mmCIF file of C-alpha atoms in Angstrom:
data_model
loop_
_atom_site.group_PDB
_atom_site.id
_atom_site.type_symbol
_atom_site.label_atom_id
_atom_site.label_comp_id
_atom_site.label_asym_id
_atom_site.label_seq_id
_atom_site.Cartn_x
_atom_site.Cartn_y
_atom_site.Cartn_z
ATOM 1 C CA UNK A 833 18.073 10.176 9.897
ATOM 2 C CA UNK A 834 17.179 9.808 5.847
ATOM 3 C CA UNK A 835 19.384 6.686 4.324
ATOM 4 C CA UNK A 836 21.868 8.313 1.994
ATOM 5 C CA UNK A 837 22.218 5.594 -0.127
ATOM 6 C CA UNK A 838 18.288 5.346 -1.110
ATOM 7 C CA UNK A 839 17.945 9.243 -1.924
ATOM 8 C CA UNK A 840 19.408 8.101 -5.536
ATOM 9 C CA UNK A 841 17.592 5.452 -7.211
ATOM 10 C CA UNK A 842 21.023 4.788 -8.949
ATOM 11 C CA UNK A 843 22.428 3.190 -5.779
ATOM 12 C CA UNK A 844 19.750 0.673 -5.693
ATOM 13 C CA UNK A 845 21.031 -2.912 -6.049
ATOM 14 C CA UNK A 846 18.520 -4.530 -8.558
ATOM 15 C CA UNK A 847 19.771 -7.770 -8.821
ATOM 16 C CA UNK A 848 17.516 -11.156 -9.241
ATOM 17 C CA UNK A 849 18.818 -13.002 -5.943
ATOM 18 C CA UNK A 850 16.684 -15.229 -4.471
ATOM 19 C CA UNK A 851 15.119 -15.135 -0.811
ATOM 20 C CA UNK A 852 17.326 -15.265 2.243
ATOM 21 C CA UNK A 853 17.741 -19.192 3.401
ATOM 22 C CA UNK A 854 14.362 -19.849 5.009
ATOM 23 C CA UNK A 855 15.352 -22.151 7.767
ATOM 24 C CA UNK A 856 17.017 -19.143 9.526
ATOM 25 C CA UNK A 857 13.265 -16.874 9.459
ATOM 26 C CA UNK A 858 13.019 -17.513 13.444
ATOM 27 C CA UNK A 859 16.051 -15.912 14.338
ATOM 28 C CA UNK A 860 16.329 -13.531 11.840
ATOM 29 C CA UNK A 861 13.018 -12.067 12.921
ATOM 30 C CA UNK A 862 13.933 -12.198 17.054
ATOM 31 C CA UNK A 863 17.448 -10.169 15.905
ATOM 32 C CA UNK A 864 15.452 -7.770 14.170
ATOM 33 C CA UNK A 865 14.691 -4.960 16.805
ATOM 34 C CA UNK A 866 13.704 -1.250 16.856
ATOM 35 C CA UNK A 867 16.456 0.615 15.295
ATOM 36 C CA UNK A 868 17.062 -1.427 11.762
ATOM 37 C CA UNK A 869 15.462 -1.943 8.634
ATOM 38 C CA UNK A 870 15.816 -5.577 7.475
ATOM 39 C CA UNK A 871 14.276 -8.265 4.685
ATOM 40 C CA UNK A 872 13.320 -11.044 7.221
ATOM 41 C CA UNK A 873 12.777 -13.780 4.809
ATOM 42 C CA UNK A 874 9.891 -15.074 2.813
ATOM 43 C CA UNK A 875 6.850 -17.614 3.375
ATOM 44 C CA UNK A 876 6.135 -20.058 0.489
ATOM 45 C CA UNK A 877 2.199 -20.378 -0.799
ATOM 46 C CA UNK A 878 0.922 -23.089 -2.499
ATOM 47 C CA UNK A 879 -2.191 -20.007 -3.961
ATOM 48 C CA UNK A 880 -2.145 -16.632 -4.906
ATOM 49 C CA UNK A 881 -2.873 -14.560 -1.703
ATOM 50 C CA UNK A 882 -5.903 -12.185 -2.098
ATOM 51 C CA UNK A 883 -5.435 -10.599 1.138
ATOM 52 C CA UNK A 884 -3.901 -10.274 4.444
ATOM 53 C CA UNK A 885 -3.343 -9.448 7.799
ATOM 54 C CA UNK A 886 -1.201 -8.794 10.718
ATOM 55 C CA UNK A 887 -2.463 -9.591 14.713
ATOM 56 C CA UNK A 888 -1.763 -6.382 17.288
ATOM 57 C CA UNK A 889 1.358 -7.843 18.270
ATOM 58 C CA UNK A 890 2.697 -9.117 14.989
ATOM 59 C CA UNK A 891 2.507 -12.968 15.777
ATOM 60 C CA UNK A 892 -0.128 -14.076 13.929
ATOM 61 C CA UNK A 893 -1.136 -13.235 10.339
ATOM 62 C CA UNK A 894 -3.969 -14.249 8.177
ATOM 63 C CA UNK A 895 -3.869 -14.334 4.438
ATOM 64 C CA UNK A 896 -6.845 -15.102 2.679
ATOM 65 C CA UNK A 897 -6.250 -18.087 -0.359
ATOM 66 C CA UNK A 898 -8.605 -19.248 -2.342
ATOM 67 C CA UNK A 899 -11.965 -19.863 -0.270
ATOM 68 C CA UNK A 900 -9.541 -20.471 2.905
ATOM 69 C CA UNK A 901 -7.967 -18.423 5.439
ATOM 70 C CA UNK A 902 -4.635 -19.643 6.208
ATOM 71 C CA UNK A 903 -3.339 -18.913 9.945
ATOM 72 C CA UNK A 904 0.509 -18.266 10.270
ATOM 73 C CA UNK A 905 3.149 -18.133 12.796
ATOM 74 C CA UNK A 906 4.801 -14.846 12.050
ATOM 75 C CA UNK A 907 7.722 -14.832 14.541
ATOM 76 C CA UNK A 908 8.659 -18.345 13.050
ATOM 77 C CA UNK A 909 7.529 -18.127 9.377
ATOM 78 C CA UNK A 910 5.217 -21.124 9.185
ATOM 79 C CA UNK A 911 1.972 -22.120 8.401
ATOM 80 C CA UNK A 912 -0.006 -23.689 11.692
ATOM 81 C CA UNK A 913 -3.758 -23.764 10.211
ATOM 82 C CA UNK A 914 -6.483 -22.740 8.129
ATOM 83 C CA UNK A 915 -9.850 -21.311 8.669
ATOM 84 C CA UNK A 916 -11.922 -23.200 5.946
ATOM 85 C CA UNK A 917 -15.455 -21.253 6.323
ATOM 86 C CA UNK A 918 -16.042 -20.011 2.981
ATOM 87 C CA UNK A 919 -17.848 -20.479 0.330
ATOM 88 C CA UNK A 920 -16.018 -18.174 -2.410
ATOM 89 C CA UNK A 921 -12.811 -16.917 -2.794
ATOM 90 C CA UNK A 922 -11.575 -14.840 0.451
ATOM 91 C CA UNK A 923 -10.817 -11.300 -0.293
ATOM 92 C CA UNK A 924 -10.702 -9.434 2.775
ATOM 93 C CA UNK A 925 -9.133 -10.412 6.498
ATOM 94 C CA UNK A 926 -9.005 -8.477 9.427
ATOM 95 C CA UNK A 927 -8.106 -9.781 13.385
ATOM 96 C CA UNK A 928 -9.391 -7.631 16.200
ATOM 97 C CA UNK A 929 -6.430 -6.364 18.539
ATOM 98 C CA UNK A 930 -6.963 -8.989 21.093
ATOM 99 C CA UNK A 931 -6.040 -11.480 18.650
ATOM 100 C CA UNK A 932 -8.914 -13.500 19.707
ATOM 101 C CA UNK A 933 -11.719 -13.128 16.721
ATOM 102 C CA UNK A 934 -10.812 -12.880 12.663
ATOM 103 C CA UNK A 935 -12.598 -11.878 10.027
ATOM 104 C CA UNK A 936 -13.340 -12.638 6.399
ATOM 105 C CA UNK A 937 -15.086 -11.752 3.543
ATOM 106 C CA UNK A 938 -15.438 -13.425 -0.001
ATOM 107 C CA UNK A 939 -16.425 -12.974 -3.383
ATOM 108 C CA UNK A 940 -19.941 -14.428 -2.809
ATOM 109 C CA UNK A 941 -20.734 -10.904 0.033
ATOM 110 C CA UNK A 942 -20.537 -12.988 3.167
ATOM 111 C CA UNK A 943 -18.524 -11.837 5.741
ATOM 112 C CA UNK A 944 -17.782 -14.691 8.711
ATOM 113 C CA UNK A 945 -16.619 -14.060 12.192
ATOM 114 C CA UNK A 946 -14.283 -17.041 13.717
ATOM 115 C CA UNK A 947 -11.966 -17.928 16.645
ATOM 116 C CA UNK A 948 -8.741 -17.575 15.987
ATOM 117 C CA UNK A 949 -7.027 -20.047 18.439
ATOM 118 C CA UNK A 950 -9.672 -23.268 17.527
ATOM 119 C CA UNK A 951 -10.433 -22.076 14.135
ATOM 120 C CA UNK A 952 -14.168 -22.568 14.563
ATOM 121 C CA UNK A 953 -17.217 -20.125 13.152
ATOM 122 C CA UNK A 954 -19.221 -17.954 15.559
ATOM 123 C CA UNK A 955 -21.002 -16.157 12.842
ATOM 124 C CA UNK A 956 -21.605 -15.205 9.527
ATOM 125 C CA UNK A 957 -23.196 -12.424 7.984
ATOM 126 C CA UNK A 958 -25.283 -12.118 4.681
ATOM 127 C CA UNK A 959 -26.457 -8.613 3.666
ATOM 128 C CA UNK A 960 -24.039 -8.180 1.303
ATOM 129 C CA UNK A 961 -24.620 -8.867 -2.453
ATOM 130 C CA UNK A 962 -21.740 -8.364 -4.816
ATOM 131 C CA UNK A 963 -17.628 -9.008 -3.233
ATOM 132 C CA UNK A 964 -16.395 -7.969 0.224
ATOM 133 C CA UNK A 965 -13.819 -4.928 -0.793
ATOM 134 C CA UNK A 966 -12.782 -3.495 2.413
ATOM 135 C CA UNK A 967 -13.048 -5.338 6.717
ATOM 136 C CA UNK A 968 -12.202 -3.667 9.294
ATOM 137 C CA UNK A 969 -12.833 -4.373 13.491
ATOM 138 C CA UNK A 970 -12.738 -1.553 16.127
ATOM 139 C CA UNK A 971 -10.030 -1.197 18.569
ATOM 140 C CA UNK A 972 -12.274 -2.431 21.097
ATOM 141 C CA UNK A 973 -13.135 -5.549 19.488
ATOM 142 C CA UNK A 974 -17.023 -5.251 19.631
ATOM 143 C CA UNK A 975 -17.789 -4.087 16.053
ATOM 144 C CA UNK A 976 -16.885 -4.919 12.669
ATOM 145 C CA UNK A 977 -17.597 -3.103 9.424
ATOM 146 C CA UNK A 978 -17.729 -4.037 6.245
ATOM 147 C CA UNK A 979 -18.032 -2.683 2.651
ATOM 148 C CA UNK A 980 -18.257 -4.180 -0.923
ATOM 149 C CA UNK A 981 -17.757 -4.378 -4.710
ATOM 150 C CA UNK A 982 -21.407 -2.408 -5.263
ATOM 151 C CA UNK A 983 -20.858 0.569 -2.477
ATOM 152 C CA UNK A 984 -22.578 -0.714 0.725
ATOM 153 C CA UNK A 985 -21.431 -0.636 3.814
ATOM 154 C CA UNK A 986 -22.639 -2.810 6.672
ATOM 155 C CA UNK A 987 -21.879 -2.278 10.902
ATOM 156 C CA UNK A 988 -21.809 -5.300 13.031
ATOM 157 C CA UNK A 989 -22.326 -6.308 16.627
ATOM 158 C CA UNK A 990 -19.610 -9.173 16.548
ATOM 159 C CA UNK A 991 -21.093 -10.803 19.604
ATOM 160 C CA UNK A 992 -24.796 -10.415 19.010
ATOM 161 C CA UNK A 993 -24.895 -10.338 15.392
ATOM 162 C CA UNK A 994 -26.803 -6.758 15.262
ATOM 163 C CA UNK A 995 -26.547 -4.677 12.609
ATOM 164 C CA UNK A 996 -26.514 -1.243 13.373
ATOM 165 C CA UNK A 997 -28.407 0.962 9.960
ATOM 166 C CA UNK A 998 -25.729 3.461 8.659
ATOM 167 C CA UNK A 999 -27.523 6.135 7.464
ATOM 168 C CA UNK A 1000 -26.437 6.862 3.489
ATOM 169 C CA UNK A 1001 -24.587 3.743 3.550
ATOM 170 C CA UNK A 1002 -25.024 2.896 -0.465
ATOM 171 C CA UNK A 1003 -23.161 4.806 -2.121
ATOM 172 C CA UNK A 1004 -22.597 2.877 -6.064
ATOM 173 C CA UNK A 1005 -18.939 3.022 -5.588
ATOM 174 C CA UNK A 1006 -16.825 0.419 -5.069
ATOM 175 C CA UNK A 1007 -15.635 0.867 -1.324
ATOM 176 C CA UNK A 1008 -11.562 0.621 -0.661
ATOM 177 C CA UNK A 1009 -11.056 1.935 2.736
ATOM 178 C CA UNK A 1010 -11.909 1.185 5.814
ATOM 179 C CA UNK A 1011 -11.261 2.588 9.310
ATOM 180 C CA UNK A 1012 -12.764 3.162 13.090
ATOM 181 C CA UNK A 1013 -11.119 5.808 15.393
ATOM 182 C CA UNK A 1014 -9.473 4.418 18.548
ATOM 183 C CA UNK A 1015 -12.322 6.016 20.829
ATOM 184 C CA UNK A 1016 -14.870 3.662 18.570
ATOM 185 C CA UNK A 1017 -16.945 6.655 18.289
ATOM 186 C CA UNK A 1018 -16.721 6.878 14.657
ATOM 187 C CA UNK A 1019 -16.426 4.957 11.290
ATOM 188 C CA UNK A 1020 -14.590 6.051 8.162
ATOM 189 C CA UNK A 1021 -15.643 4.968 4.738
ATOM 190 C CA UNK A 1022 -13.704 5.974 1.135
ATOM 191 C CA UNK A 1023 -14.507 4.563 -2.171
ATOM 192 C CA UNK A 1024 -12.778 3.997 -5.465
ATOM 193 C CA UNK A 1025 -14.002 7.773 -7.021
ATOM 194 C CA UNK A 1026 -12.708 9.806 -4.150
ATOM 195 C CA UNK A 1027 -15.861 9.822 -1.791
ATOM 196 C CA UNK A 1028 -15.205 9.643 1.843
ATOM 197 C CA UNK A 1029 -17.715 9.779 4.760
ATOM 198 C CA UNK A 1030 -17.863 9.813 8.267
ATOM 199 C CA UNK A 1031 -20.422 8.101 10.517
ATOM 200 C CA UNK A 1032 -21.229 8.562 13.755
ATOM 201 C CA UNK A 1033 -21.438 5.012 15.904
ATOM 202 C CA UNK A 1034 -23.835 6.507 18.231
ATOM 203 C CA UNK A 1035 -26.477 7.205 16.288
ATOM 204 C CA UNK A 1036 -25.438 5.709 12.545
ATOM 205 C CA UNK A 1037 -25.556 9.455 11.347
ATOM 206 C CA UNK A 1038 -23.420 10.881 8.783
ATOM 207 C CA UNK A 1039 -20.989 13.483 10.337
ATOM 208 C CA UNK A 1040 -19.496 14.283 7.207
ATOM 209 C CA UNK A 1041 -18.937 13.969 3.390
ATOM 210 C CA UNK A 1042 -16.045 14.932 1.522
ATOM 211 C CA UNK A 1043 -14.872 13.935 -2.204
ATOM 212 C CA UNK A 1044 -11.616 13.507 -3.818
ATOM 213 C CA UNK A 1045 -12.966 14.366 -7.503
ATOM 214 C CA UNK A 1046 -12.225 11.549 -9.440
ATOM 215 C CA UNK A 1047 -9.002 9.675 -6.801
ATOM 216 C CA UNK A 1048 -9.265 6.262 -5.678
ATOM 217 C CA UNK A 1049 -9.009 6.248 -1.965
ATOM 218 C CA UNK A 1050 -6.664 3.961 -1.077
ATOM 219 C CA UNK A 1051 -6.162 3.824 2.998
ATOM 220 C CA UNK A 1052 -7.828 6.020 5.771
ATOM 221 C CA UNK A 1053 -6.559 6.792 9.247
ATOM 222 C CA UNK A 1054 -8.402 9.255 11.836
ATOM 223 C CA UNK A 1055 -5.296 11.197 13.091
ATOM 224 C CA UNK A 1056 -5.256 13.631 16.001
ATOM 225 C CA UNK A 1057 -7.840 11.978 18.011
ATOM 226 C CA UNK A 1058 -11.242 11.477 16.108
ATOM 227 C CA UNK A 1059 -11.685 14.680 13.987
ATOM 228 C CA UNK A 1060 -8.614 14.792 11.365
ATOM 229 C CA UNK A 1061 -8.558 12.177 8.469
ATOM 230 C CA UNK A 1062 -5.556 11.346 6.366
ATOM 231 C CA UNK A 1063 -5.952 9.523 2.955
ATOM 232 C CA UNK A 1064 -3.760 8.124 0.908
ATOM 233 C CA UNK A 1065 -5.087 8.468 -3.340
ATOM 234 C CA UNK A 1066 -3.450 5.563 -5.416
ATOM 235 C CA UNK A 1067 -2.785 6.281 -8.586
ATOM 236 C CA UNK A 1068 -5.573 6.476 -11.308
ATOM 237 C CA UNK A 1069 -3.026 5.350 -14.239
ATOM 238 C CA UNK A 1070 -0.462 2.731 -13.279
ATOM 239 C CA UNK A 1071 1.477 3.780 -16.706
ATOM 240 C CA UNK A 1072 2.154 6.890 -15.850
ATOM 241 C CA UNK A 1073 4.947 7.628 -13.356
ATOM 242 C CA UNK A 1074 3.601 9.818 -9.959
ATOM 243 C CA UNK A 1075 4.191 10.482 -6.628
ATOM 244 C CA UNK A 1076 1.706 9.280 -3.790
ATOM 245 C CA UNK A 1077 -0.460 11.918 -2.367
ATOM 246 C CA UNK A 1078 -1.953 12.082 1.182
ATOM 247 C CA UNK A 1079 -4.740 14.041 2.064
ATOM 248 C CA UNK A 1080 -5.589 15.690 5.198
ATOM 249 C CA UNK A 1081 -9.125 16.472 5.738
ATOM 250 C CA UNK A 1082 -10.855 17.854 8.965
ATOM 251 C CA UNK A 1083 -14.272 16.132 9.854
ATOM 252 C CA UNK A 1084 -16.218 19.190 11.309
ATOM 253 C CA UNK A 1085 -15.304 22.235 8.641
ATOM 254 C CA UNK A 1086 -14.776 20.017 5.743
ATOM 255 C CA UNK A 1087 -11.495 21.892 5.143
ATOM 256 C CA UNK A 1088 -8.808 19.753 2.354
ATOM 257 C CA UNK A 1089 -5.435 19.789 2.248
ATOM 258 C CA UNK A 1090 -3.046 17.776 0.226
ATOM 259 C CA UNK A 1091 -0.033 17.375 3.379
ATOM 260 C CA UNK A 1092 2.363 15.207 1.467
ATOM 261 C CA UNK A 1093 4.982 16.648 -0.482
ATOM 262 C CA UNK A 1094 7.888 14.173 -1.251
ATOM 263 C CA UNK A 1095 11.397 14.725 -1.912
ATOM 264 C CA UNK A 1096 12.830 15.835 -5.046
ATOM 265 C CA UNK A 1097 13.185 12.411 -6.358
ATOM 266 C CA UNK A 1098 11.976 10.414 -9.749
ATOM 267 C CA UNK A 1099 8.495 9.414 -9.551
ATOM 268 C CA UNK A 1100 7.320 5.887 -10.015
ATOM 269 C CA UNK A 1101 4.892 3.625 -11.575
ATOM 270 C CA UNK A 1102 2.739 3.161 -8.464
ATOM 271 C CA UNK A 1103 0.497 0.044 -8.034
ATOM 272 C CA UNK A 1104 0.049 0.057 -4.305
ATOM 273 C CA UNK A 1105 -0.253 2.748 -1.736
ATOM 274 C CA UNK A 1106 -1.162 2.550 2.380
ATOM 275 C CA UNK A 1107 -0.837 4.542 5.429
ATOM 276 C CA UNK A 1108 0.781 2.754 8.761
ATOM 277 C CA UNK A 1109 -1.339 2.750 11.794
ATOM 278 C CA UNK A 1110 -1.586 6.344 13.273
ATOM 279 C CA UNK A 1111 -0.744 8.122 9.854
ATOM 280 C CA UNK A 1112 2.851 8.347 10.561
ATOM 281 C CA UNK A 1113 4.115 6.740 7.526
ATOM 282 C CA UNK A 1114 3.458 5.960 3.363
ATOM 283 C CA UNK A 1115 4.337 2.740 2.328
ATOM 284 C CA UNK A 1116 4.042 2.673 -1.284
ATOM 285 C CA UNK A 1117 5.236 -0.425 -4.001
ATOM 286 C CA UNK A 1118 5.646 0.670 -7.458
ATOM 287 C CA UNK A 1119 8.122 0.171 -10.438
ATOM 288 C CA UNK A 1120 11.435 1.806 -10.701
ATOM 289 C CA UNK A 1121 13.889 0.850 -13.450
ATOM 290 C CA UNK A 1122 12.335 -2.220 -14.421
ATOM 291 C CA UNK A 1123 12.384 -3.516 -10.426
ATOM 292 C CA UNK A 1124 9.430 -3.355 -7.871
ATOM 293 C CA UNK A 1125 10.184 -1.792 -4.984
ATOM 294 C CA UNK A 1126 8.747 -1.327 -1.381
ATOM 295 C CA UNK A 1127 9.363 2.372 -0.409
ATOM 296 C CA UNK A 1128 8.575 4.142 3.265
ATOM 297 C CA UNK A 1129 8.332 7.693 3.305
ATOM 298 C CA UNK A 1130 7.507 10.241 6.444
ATOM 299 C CA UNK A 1131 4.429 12.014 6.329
ATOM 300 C CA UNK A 1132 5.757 14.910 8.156
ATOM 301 C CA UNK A 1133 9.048 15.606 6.184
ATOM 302 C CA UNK A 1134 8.043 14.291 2.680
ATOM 303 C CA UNK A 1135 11.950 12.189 2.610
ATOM 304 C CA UNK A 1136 11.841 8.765 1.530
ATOM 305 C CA UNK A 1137 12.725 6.594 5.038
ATOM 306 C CA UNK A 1138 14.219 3.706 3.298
ATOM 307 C CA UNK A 1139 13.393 1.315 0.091
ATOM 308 C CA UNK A 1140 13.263 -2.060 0.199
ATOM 309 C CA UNK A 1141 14.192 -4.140 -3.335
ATOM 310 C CA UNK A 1142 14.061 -7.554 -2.058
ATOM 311 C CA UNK A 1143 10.657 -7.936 -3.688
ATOM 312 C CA UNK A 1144 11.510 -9.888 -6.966
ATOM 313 C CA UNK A 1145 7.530 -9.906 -8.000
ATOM 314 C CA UNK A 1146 4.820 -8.189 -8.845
ATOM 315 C CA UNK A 1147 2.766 -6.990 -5.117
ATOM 316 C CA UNK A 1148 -1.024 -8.187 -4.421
ATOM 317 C CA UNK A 1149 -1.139 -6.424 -1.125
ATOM 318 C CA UNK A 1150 0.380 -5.475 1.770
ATOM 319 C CA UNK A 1151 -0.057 -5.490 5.142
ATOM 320 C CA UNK A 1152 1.121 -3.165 8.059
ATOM 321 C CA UNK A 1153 1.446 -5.102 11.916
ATOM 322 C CA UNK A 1154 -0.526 -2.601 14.403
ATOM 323 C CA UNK A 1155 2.942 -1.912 15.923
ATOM 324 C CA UNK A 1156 4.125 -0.613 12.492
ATOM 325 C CA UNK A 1157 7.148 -2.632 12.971
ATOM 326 C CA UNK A 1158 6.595 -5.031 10.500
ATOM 327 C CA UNK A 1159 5.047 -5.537 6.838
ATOM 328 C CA UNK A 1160 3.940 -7.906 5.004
ATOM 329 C CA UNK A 1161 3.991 -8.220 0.582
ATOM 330 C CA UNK A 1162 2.069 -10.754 -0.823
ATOM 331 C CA UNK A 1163 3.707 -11.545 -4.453
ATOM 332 C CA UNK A 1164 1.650 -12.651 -7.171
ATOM 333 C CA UNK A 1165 4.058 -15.015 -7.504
ATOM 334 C CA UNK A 1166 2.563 -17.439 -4.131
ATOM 335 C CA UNK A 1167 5.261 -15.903 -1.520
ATOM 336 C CA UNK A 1168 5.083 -13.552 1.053
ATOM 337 C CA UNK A 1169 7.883 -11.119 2.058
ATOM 338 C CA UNK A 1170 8.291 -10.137 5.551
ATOM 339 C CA UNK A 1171 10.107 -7.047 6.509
ATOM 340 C CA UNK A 1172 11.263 -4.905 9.669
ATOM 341 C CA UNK A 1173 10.948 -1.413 10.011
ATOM 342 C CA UNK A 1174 11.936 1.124 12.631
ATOM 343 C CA UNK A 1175 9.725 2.477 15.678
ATOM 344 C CA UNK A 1176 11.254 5.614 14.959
ATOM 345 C CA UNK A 1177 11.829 7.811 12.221
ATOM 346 C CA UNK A 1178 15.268 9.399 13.774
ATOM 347 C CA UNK A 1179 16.967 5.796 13.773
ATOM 348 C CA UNK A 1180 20.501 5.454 11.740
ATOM 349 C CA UNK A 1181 19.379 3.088 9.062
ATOM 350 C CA UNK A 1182 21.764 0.902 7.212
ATOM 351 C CA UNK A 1183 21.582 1.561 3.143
ATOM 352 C CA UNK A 1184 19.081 -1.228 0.781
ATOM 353 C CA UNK A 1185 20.842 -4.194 0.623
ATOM 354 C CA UNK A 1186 20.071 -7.738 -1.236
ATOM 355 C CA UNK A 1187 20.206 -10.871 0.584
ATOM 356 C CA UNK A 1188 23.452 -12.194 -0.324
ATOM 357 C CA UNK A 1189 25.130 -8.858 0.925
ATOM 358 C CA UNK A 1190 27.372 -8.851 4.180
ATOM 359 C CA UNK A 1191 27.239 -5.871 6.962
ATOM 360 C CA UNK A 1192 30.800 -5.238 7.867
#
């Protein structure tokens, strides 16, 4: 069921309140289950946070800061390490879904592979020559691909070190998106002008290339096993107020269709845009009235899910736990915002509410 009180954007509450009392993140987080939206609290940073990311289970999370990688405790809220590896400023993280081996790119093109639990390098790789822009690992935890600033996208062997040649893997455009189907068959690649292409892992052929004329590709997901793709297009002009769009595209004819349609409701100055895991969901932070705000729409009915307005900064990223049950803002302003969201979309959800606010 759609919350009636976000349909209107007049109901919002967009008060300045500060975060939820920290010391209570813990419990707040264990009392947050399936069937309720929530704000769990926030994180404090000492840096602006580049990047981030969630482990499968939503325990862990990595956030890249400066030329460090900091390791947090996400069921308690707290900072337990830091992966210190780098060279340049971190700007991409990824965590395979064991939760066993991160990885992180910088500014400087390298891309290092480390243990999670003793924080030590296994490898690092250096074919890269302008800024890491999208990381991703396969379901499987074997490979991990990356792309950068210039267009080029690399395949990795994480335990041998191999790289596997990509064929038609420079492209000149900046890559943003990043994505391997859960059989590990294939990799997805989509760029900053619209360009996406699919490889094959068997070979390192290209299955298939499709453009967006002109639309920054801002997340990729296969959907429907390995041979549907859904992207998500951020917004070429921040000033102007849109709606997302979501693309569905099918691998073997080539065949586009825009699938997202959204509720009749005001559009918004968009700055950030990403699908959940398995393409359910848009989560999308933008500007409405003067307030940024974290919205979650279905895919599937085009209705805004919920929107949350605890955000109280501008958003550097976000980042989506493989459950989909919890996502992570990074604020310009050196503070993470955690929140909950449903496993379903049919839940009753409770209306936006600030931090201060009492449920009756």
């Amino acid at each position: 069921m759609i919350d009636e009180d976000s349909k209107a954007l007049g109901s919002y509450d967009f008060s300045d309140g500060e975060n939820v009392d920290p010391s209570g993140f813990a419990a707040r987080n264990a009392a947050a289950g399936a069937n309720r939206w929530d704000m769990i609290g926030a994180i404090k940073l000492t840096e602006f946070a580049e990047c981030a990311a969630y482990d499968a289970g939503a325990a862990y999370g990595l956030v890249g800061q400066e030329d460090d990688v900091l390791v947090l405790n996400m069921k308690k809220g707290k900072k337990l390490d830091r992966f210190g590896g780098h060279d340049g400023v971190v700007t991409r993280v990824a965590m395979s879904p064991q939760g066993d081996v991160a990885v992180s790119g910088d500014i400087e093109g390298d891309v290092v592979s480390w243990e999670v639990d003793t924080r030590k390098r296994r490898r690092r790789f250096q074919e890269h020559e302008s800024p890491i822009t999208a990381l991703t690992i396969s379901r499987d935890g074997e490979f991990v691909a990356s792309g950068d600033r210039d267009g080029a996208v690399r395949l990795w062997h994480l335990s041998s070190g191999f790289e596997t040649v990509l064929s038609h893997a420079d492209w000149g455009e900046r890559i943003t998106a990043l994505t391997f189907s859960s059989d590990g068959s294939r990799l997805l690649a989509g760029s900053n002008k619209g360009r996406v292409v699919v490889w094959s892992l068997k070979n390192g052929d290209v299955i298939q290339r499709l453009r967006l004329a002109q639309q920054n590709v801002s997340s990729l997901q296969f959907s429907a096993g390995a041979d549907t793709i859904l992207a998500a297009v951020a917004p070429g002009d921040a000033l102007m107020p849109v709606h997302a769009k979501v693309w569905r595209m099918d691998v073997l004819s080539g065949d586009m269709n825009e699938c997202f349609k959204p509720a009749d409701v005001p559009r918004s100055l968009l700055y950030y845009t990403t699908l959940d895991h398995g393409g359910k969901r848009l989560l999308c932070v933008g500007k409405v009235e003067a307030a940024n705000v974290l919205e979650i729409w279905s895919l599937s009915t085009g209705q805004r899910l919920h929107a949350f307005v605890d955000l109280h900064g501008a958003v550097a990223c976000l980042a989506v736990a493989p459950n989909n049950m919890r996502v992570m803002a990074a604020l310009k302003k050196r503070q993470l915002k955690v929140f909950a969201i449903p496993e379903r979309e049919t839940v009753v959800e409770e209306a936006p509410r600030q931090p201060g606010d009492r449920r009756r």
